[in-house]
Coordinates of C-alpha atoms in Angstrom, one line a residue:
M66 CA -6.9 18.2 -17.9
N67 CA -10.1 20.7 -19.2
I68 CA -12.5 17.1 -19.4
G69 CA -11.0 16.1 -16.3
K70 CA -11.8 19.8 -15.0
R71 CA -15.2 20.0 -16.8
H72 CA -16.5 15.8 -15.4
I73 CA -16.0 17.1 -11.8
G74 CA -17.8 19.8 -11.9
S75 CA -20.6 18.1 -14.2
R76 CA -20.5 15.8 -11.3
E77 CA -21.7 18.3 -8.2
I78 CA -24.3 20.5 -10.2
L79 CA -25.9 16.8 -10.2
V80 CA -25.7 16.8 -6.5
H81 CA -26.8 19.9 -6.2
S82 CA -29.6 19.8 -8.4
I83 CA -31.3 16.2 -6.5
F84 CA -30.5 18.3 -3.0
W85 CA -32.5 20.7 -4.1
L86 CA -34.8 18.1 -5.8
T87 CA -35.5 15.9 -3.3
W88 CA -35.8 18.9 -0.5
I89 CA -38.6 20.3 -3.1
V90 CA -40.3 17.5 -2.7
S91 CA -39.2 16.3 0.7
F92 CA -40.5 19.5 2.7
T93 CA -43.9 19.3 -0.1
F94 CA -44.1 15.3 0.9
I95 CA -44.0 17.2 5.3
Q96 CA -46.8 20.1 4.6
T97 CA -49.7 18.0 2.7
L98 CA -48.9 15.4 5.6
N99 CA -49.5 18.3 8.2
E100 CA -52.5 20.0 6.0
G101 CA -54.4 17.3 3.8
I102 CA -53.6 16.2 0.3
D103 CA -55.3 19.6 -0.9
S104 CA -52.2 22.0 0.4
W105 CA -50.1 19.4 -2.3
L106 CA -49.8 22.6 -5.0
V107 CA -50.2 25.1 -2.5
W108 CA -46.7 23.7 -0.5
L109 CA -45.1 22.6 -4.2
M110 CA -45.2 26.0 -6.0
Y111 CA -44.1 27.8 -3.0
Y112 CA -41.2 25.8 -2.5
I113 CA -40.4 25.6 -6.5
I114 CA -40.7 29.7 -6.1
T115 CA -39.1 30.0 -3.5
L116 CA -35.9 28.2 -4.5
P117 CA -34.0 30.9 -6.2
I118 CA -33.7 32.5 -2.9
F119 CA -32.4 29.6 -0.6
V120 CA -30.5 28.7 -3.2
V121 CA -28.8 32.0 -3.6
H122 CA -28.4 32.6 0.5
T123 CA -26.6 29.0 0.7
Y124 CA -24.4 29.1 -2.6
L125 CA -23.0 33.3 -1.1
I126 CA -21.9 32.1 2.3
A127 CA -20.8 28.1 1.1
Y128 CA -18.8 30.2 -2.2
W129 CA -17.8 33.5 -0.8
L130 CA -18.6 34.4 2.5
L131 CA -17.0 31.6 4.4
P132 CA -14.1 31.7 2.0
L133 CA -14.0 35.5 1.7
T134 CA -14.1 34.7 5.6
F135 CA -14.2 32.7 7.7
F136 CA -11.7 30.5 6.4
K137 CA -8.8 33.9 6.8
G138 CA -9.8 33.8 9.9
R139 CA -12.5 36.8 9.8
Y140 CA -15.0 35.5 12.2
L141 CA -16.3 38.4 12.9
F142 CA -16.8 40.1 9.3
F143 CA -18.1 35.9 9.4
S144 CA -20.9 36.8 11.7
F145 CA -22.0 39.9 9.9
G146 CA -22.1 38.6 7.3
I147 CA -24.2 36.2 8.9
L148 CA -26.6 38.4 10.1
V149 CA -26.9 40.6 7.1
F150 CA -28.0 37.6 4.5
L151 CA -30.4 36.6 7.7
F152 CA -32.3 39.4 7.5
F153 CA -31.9 40.0 3.4
F154 CA -33.2 36.6 2.6
S155 CA -35.5 36.3 5.4
V156 CA -37.5 39.2 3.9
L157 CA -36.9 38.9 0.4
E158 CA -38.7 35.2 0.6
L159 CA -41.7 36.6 3.6
L160 CA -42.4 38.9 0.5
V161 CA -42.1 36.7 -2.1
S162 CA -44.2 33.7 -0.7
N163 CA -47.0 36.6 0.6
F164 CA -47.8 38.1 -3.3
L165 CA -46.2 34.5 -5.8
V166 CA -47.0 32.3 -3.7
F167 CA -49.9 32.8 -1.5
G168 CA -51.4 35.5 -3.4
I169 CA -52.7 34.0 -6.5
F170 CA -52.8 30.4 -5.1
D171 CA -54.3 30.3 -2.4
K172 CA -55.2 33.7 -0.5
P173 CA -56.1 32.5 2.3
R174 CA -52.7 32.0 3.7
M175 CA -51.8 35.6 3.3
F176 CA -50.2 37.2 6.2
G177 CA -51.5 40.4 8.1
P178 CA -50.5 44.2 7.3
T179 CA -48.2 44.2 9.9
Y180 CA -46.1 40.5 9.1
L181 CA -42.5 41.8 8.2
N182 CA -41.7 42.4 11.9
F183 CA -38.9 41.1 14.2
Q184 CA -40.0 38.2 15.4
N185 CA -40.9 37.3 12.0
I186 CA -37.9 37.6 9.8
V187 CA -35.7 36.3 13.1
I188 CA -38.2 32.8 12.9
S189 CA -37.9 32.9 8.8
G190 CA -34.1 34.1 8.6
I191 CA -33.3 30.5 11.6
G192 CA -35.6 28.4 9.0
N193 CA -33.3 29.8 6.1
H194 CA -30.2 28.9 8.0
Y195 CA -31.1 25.8 8.9
I196 CA -31.1 24.4 5.0
I197 CA -28.3 26.3 4.6
L198 CA -26.4 23.7 7.9
V199 CA -27.8 20.7 5.9
F200 CA -26.1 21.6 2.9
L201 CA -23.0 22.7 4.0
A202 CA -23.0 19.4 5.8
I203 CA -23.7 17.4 2.6
K204 CA -20.8 19.7 0.8
A205 CA -18.7 19.1 3.7
G206 CA -19.0 15.7 4.2
G207 CA -18.1 14.9 -0.4
S208 CA -15.1 17.1 0.3
W209 CA -14.1 15.1 2.8
Y210 CA -14.8 12.1 0.6
R211 CA -13.5 13.6 -2.2
T212 CA -10.3 13.7 -0.4
E213 CA -10.1 11.1 1.2
N214 CA -10.4 8.6 -2.1
R215 CA -7.2 11.1 -3.4
R216 CA -5.0 10.3 -0.3
E217 CA -5.8 7.2 -1.1
E218 CA -4.8 7.0 -5.0
L219 CA -2.2 8.8 -4.1
L220 CA -0.5 6.9 -1.5
R221 CA -1.6 4.0 -4.2
T222 CA 0.8 5.9 -7.0
K223 CA 3.8 6.4 -4.9
E224 CA 3.7 2.3 -3.4
E225 CA 3.1 1.4 -7.5
T226 CA 5.7 4.1 -7.8
E227 CA 8.5 3.2 -4.8
L228 CA 7.9 -0.6 -5.9
E229 CA 9.3 0.0 -9.0
I230 CA 11.4 1.2 -7.8
S231 CA 12.7 -0.9 -6.4
R232 CA 12.0 -4.2 -8.9
C233 CA 13.8 -1.5 -11.5
Q234 CA 17.1 -1.5 -9.0
L235 CA 17.1 -5.5 -8.1
Q236 CA 17.7 -6.4 -12.1
P237 CA 20.5 -5.0 -11.8
Q238 CA 21.6 -5.9 -8.0
M239 CA 20.9 -9.4 -9.6
V240 CA 22.6 -9.5 -12.7
F241 CA 26.2 -7.7 -10.6
T242 CA 25.8 -10.1 -8.2
L243 CA 25.8 -13.1 -10.8
M244 CA 28.7 -11.3 -12.4
D245 CA 30.2 -11.8 -9.9
Q246 CA 30.2 -15.8 -9.2
L247 CA 30.1 -16.2 -12.6
E248 CA 34.3 -14.4 -12.3
H249 CA 34.4 -15.9 -8.7
I250 CA 34.0 -19.9 -10.9
T251 CA 36.6 -18.6 -13.6
S252 CA 39.1 -17.5 -11.3
Y253 CA 38.7 -21.0 -9.3
H254 CA 37.0 -23.8 -11.5
S255 CA 37.8 -23.0 -14.9
D256 CA 36.5 -25.5 -16.2
K257 CA 33.2 -25.2 -15.3
A258 CA 32.8 -21.5 -16.3
P259 CA 31.6 -22.7 -19.8
E260 CA 28.1 -24.5 -18.1
M261 CA 27.9 -21.7 -15.3
I262 CA 27.8 -18.9 -18.7
I263 CA 24.8 -21.0 -19.5
K264 CA 22.4 -21.3 -17.4
I265 CA 23.5 -17.5 -16.7
S266 CA 22.8 -16.8 -20.3
N267 CA 19.3 -19.0 -19.7
F268 CA 18.3 -17.3 -16.5
L269 CA 19.0 -14.3 -17.9
N270 CA 16.6 -14.4 -20.7
G271 CA 13.7 -15.0 -18.9
F272 CA 14.8 -12.8 -15.7
L273 CA 15.7 -10.1 -17.9
F274 CA 12.6 -10.6 -20.8
E275 CA 9.7 -12.4 -19.7
S276 CA 9.1 -11.1 -16.0
K277 CA 8.1 -7.3 -17.2
D278 CA 4.1 -7.8 -15.6
E279 CA 2.9 -6.9 -12.8
L280 CA 1.8 -10.8 -12.4
I281 CA 2.7 -14.1 -14.7
P282 CA 1.9 -17.3 -14.7
L283 CA 3.1 -19.3 -11.3
Q284 CA 5.0 -21.8 -14.0
K285 CA 7.1 -18.7 -14.6
E286 CA 8.1 -18.0 -11.4
V287 CA 8.6 -21.5 -11.4
K288 CA 11.3 -22.0 -13.7
L289 CA 12.7 -18.7 -12.6
I290 CA 13.9 -20.0 -9.3
E291 CA 14.5 -23.4 -10.6
E292 CA 17.2 -21.5 -12.9
F293 CA 18.2 -19.4 -9.8
L294 CA 18.8 -22.4 -7.1
S295 CA 21.1 -24.4 -10.3
I296 CA 23.2 -21.7 -10.4
H297 CA 23.8 -20.6 -7.3
T298 CA 24.6 -25.0 -6.4
H299 CA 26.7 -24.8 -9.5
A300 CA 28.9 -21.9 -8.2
L301 CA 28.9 -22.9 -4.3
D302 CA 31.1 -26.6 -5.9
G303 CA 28.8 -28.9 -3.1
K304 CA 29.0 -26.1 0.0
V305 CA 25.2 -26.0 -0.9
T306 CA 22.7 -28.9 -1.3
S307 CA 19.4 -27.7 -3.1
N308 CA 16.0 -29.7 -2.8
F309 CA 13.4 -28.0 -4.5
I310 CA 9.6 -29.3 -4.6
V311 CA 6.7 -28.7 -6.6
S312 CA 3.1 -29.8 -5.9
G313 CA -0.1 -28.9 -7.3
N314 CA -1.7 -27.4 -10.4
L315 CA 0.3 -24.3 -11.3
N316 CA -1.9 -24.0 -14.1
P317 CA -4.4 -21.6 -12.3
F318 CA -2.1 -19.2 -10.3
L319 CA -0.6 -15.7 -11.1
V320 CA 1.7 -14.3 -9.1
P321 CA 4.6 -10.6 -9.0
P322 CA 7.5 -11.9 -10.5
L323 CA 10.3 -12.4 -9.1
L324 CA 8.8 -12.8 -5.0
L325 CA 11.1 -14.8 -3.5
L326 CA 14.3 -14.8 -6.0
P327 CA 15.3 -11.1 -3.4
I328 CA 15.3 -13.1 -0.1
L329 CA 17.2 -16.7 -1.5
N330 CA 19.8 -14.3 -4.0
G331 CA 20.7 -12.0 -0.1
V332 CA 20.1 -16.2 1.9
L333 CA 22.6 -17.9 -0.8
N334 CA 25.2 -15.2 -1.1
I335 CA 25.4 -16.3 3.1
A336 CA 27.5 -19.1 1.2
Y337 CA 30.3 -17.7 -0.4
K338 CA 30.9 -15.8 2.7
C339 CA 31.7 -18.7 4.9
N340 CA 33.6 -21.9 4.5
N341 CA 30.2 -24.1 5.7
S342 CA 27.9 -26.5 4.2
F343 CA 24.4 -26.0 3.9
E344 CA 21.3 -27.7 2.6
S345 CA 18.8 -25.6 1.3
T346 CA 15.0 -27.0 0.4
V347 CA 12.0 -24.4 -1.8
I348 CA 8.8 -25.9 -1.7
I349 CA 6.4 -24.8 -4.1
K350 CA 2.3 -25.8 -3.2
A351 CA -0.7 -24.7 -5.0
E352 CA -3.4 -26.0 -3.7
K353 CA -7.3 -24.3 -4.8
K354 CA -6.6 -21.0 -3.2
Y355 CA -3.5 -21.3 -1.5
L356 CA 0.0 -21.2 -2.7
L357 CA 2.8 -21.6 -0.5
F358 CA 6.3 -20.9 -1.0
S359 CA 8.6 -21.6 1.6
F360 CA 12.6 -21.6 1.7
T361 CA 14.7 -23.3 4.0
F362 CA 18.8 -22.3 5.0
W363 CA 20.6 -24.6 7.4
S364 CA 24.1 -25.7 8.5
D365 CA 25.5 -27.3 11.0
Q366 CA 27.9 -24.2 12.2
E367 CA 26.5 -20.5 13.6
F368 CA 26.1 -18.0 10.9
R369 CA 24.5 -14.9 10.4
L370 CA 21.6 -13.7 8.4
T371 CA 22.3 -9.2 8.0
E372 CA 19.9 -8.0 4.7
S373 CA 16.8 -7.1 5.3
K374 CA 16.3 -4.6 2.7
N375 CA 14.5 -7.7 0.4
I376 CA 12.8 -8.6 3.0
E377 CA 10.9 -5.5 3.6
L378 CA 10.9 -5.3 -0.3
T379 CA 8.7 -8.9 -0.8
K380 CA 6.3 -8.1 2.3
K381 CA 5.4 -4.2 0.5
R382 CA 5.2 -6.5 -2.5
L383 CA 2.6 -8.6 -0.8
K384 CA 1.4 -6.2 1.1
Y385 CA 0.0 -4.7 -2.5
N386 CA -0.8 -7.7 -5.3
F387 CA -2.4 -9.2 -2.0
P388 CA -3.8 -6.7 0.3
G389 CA -5.0 -8.6 4.0
K390 CA -5.2 -12.5 1.5
H391 CA -1.1 -12.9 2.4
R392 CA 0.9 -14.6 5.5
L393 CA 4.7 -14.2 5.6
V394 CA 6.3 -15.7 8.7
E395 CA 10.1 -15.6 8.9
N396 CA 12.1 -18.2 11.6
I397 CA 15.6 -17.3 12.0
D398 CA 17.8 -18.9 14.5
D399 CA 21.5 -19.3 14.4
N400 CA 21.7 -21.9 12.3
F401 CA 18.2 -22.1 10.5
I402 CA 17.3 -19.5 8.7
E403 CA 13.1 -20.2 7.5
F404 CA 11.3 -18.0 5.0
S405 CA 7.8 -18.8 4.5
I406 CA 5.1 -17.2 2.6
E407 CA 1.6 -18.0 2.2
I408 CA -1.2 -16.2 -0.3
F409 CA -4.9 -16.7 -0.1
T410 CA -6.7 -16.5 -3.2

């Protein structure tokens, strides 16, 4: 933590140093253009020698006067402080420039005896405050930029945490569902229980242990979907006709694990709650820079999909992993459900 703070402090010092160096070079160049190349040394020394005055003046306002008065609503004290600084540093700048710059490097430029008059002090002070306003504008812009970056980082961390929690909740939910289905098979079709146990065991091996990474090869995801559909088809004993179609080259693709399974789980559970016969079709199509997951589920009779939590979770995961490069299409009717996930890489 301390290292991070030192790093940020060093970066701010570097930015401020670049600002003041740019200020010296820029104004020296401008003055040289106005008066000719012969005057460059005088103005360079002027901006170098008077630099501490501008720096102290600027930092006193930015880091002391503003936080102590303006940010606390003490606007009268802030205005008074600005006026005091204007007169004090304006007089100091006129004295230093007259005796330490012009008196040494260009005596003809020295001011007359009455140069410390009200008009000159005000003009010089306003010029000093112009530099301060530029500095404060850059500082405010930098603070806004850092705040926005920090806010985006916090939102990203919050989103990552929410997705991780949802993913951790997904595993026990699906395991619990599979156990219910195993109990159903054991109660009504005990002869199918051994095969069901083997199928669930094979699925859980990949579901729990091979899908821990943020992204997994598409082949693994396809295998998990195929095994999951096989479990449901076996458990439902003919109530669901399942079609599973895979085409294209799967090798180049990495996908978030269990991307389609929550939707499949929510929809297929409908078949356990009614006496309809269903047909499900899963299509996975891989093309160059394009990946399609499509799932359709339909019946001759009406049914209703009430679960939307899994769909919302899938939308969040797509937005997180493929921002601006995905599309999820829902088509839900009285006896028909279709979900299509398109990913553009």
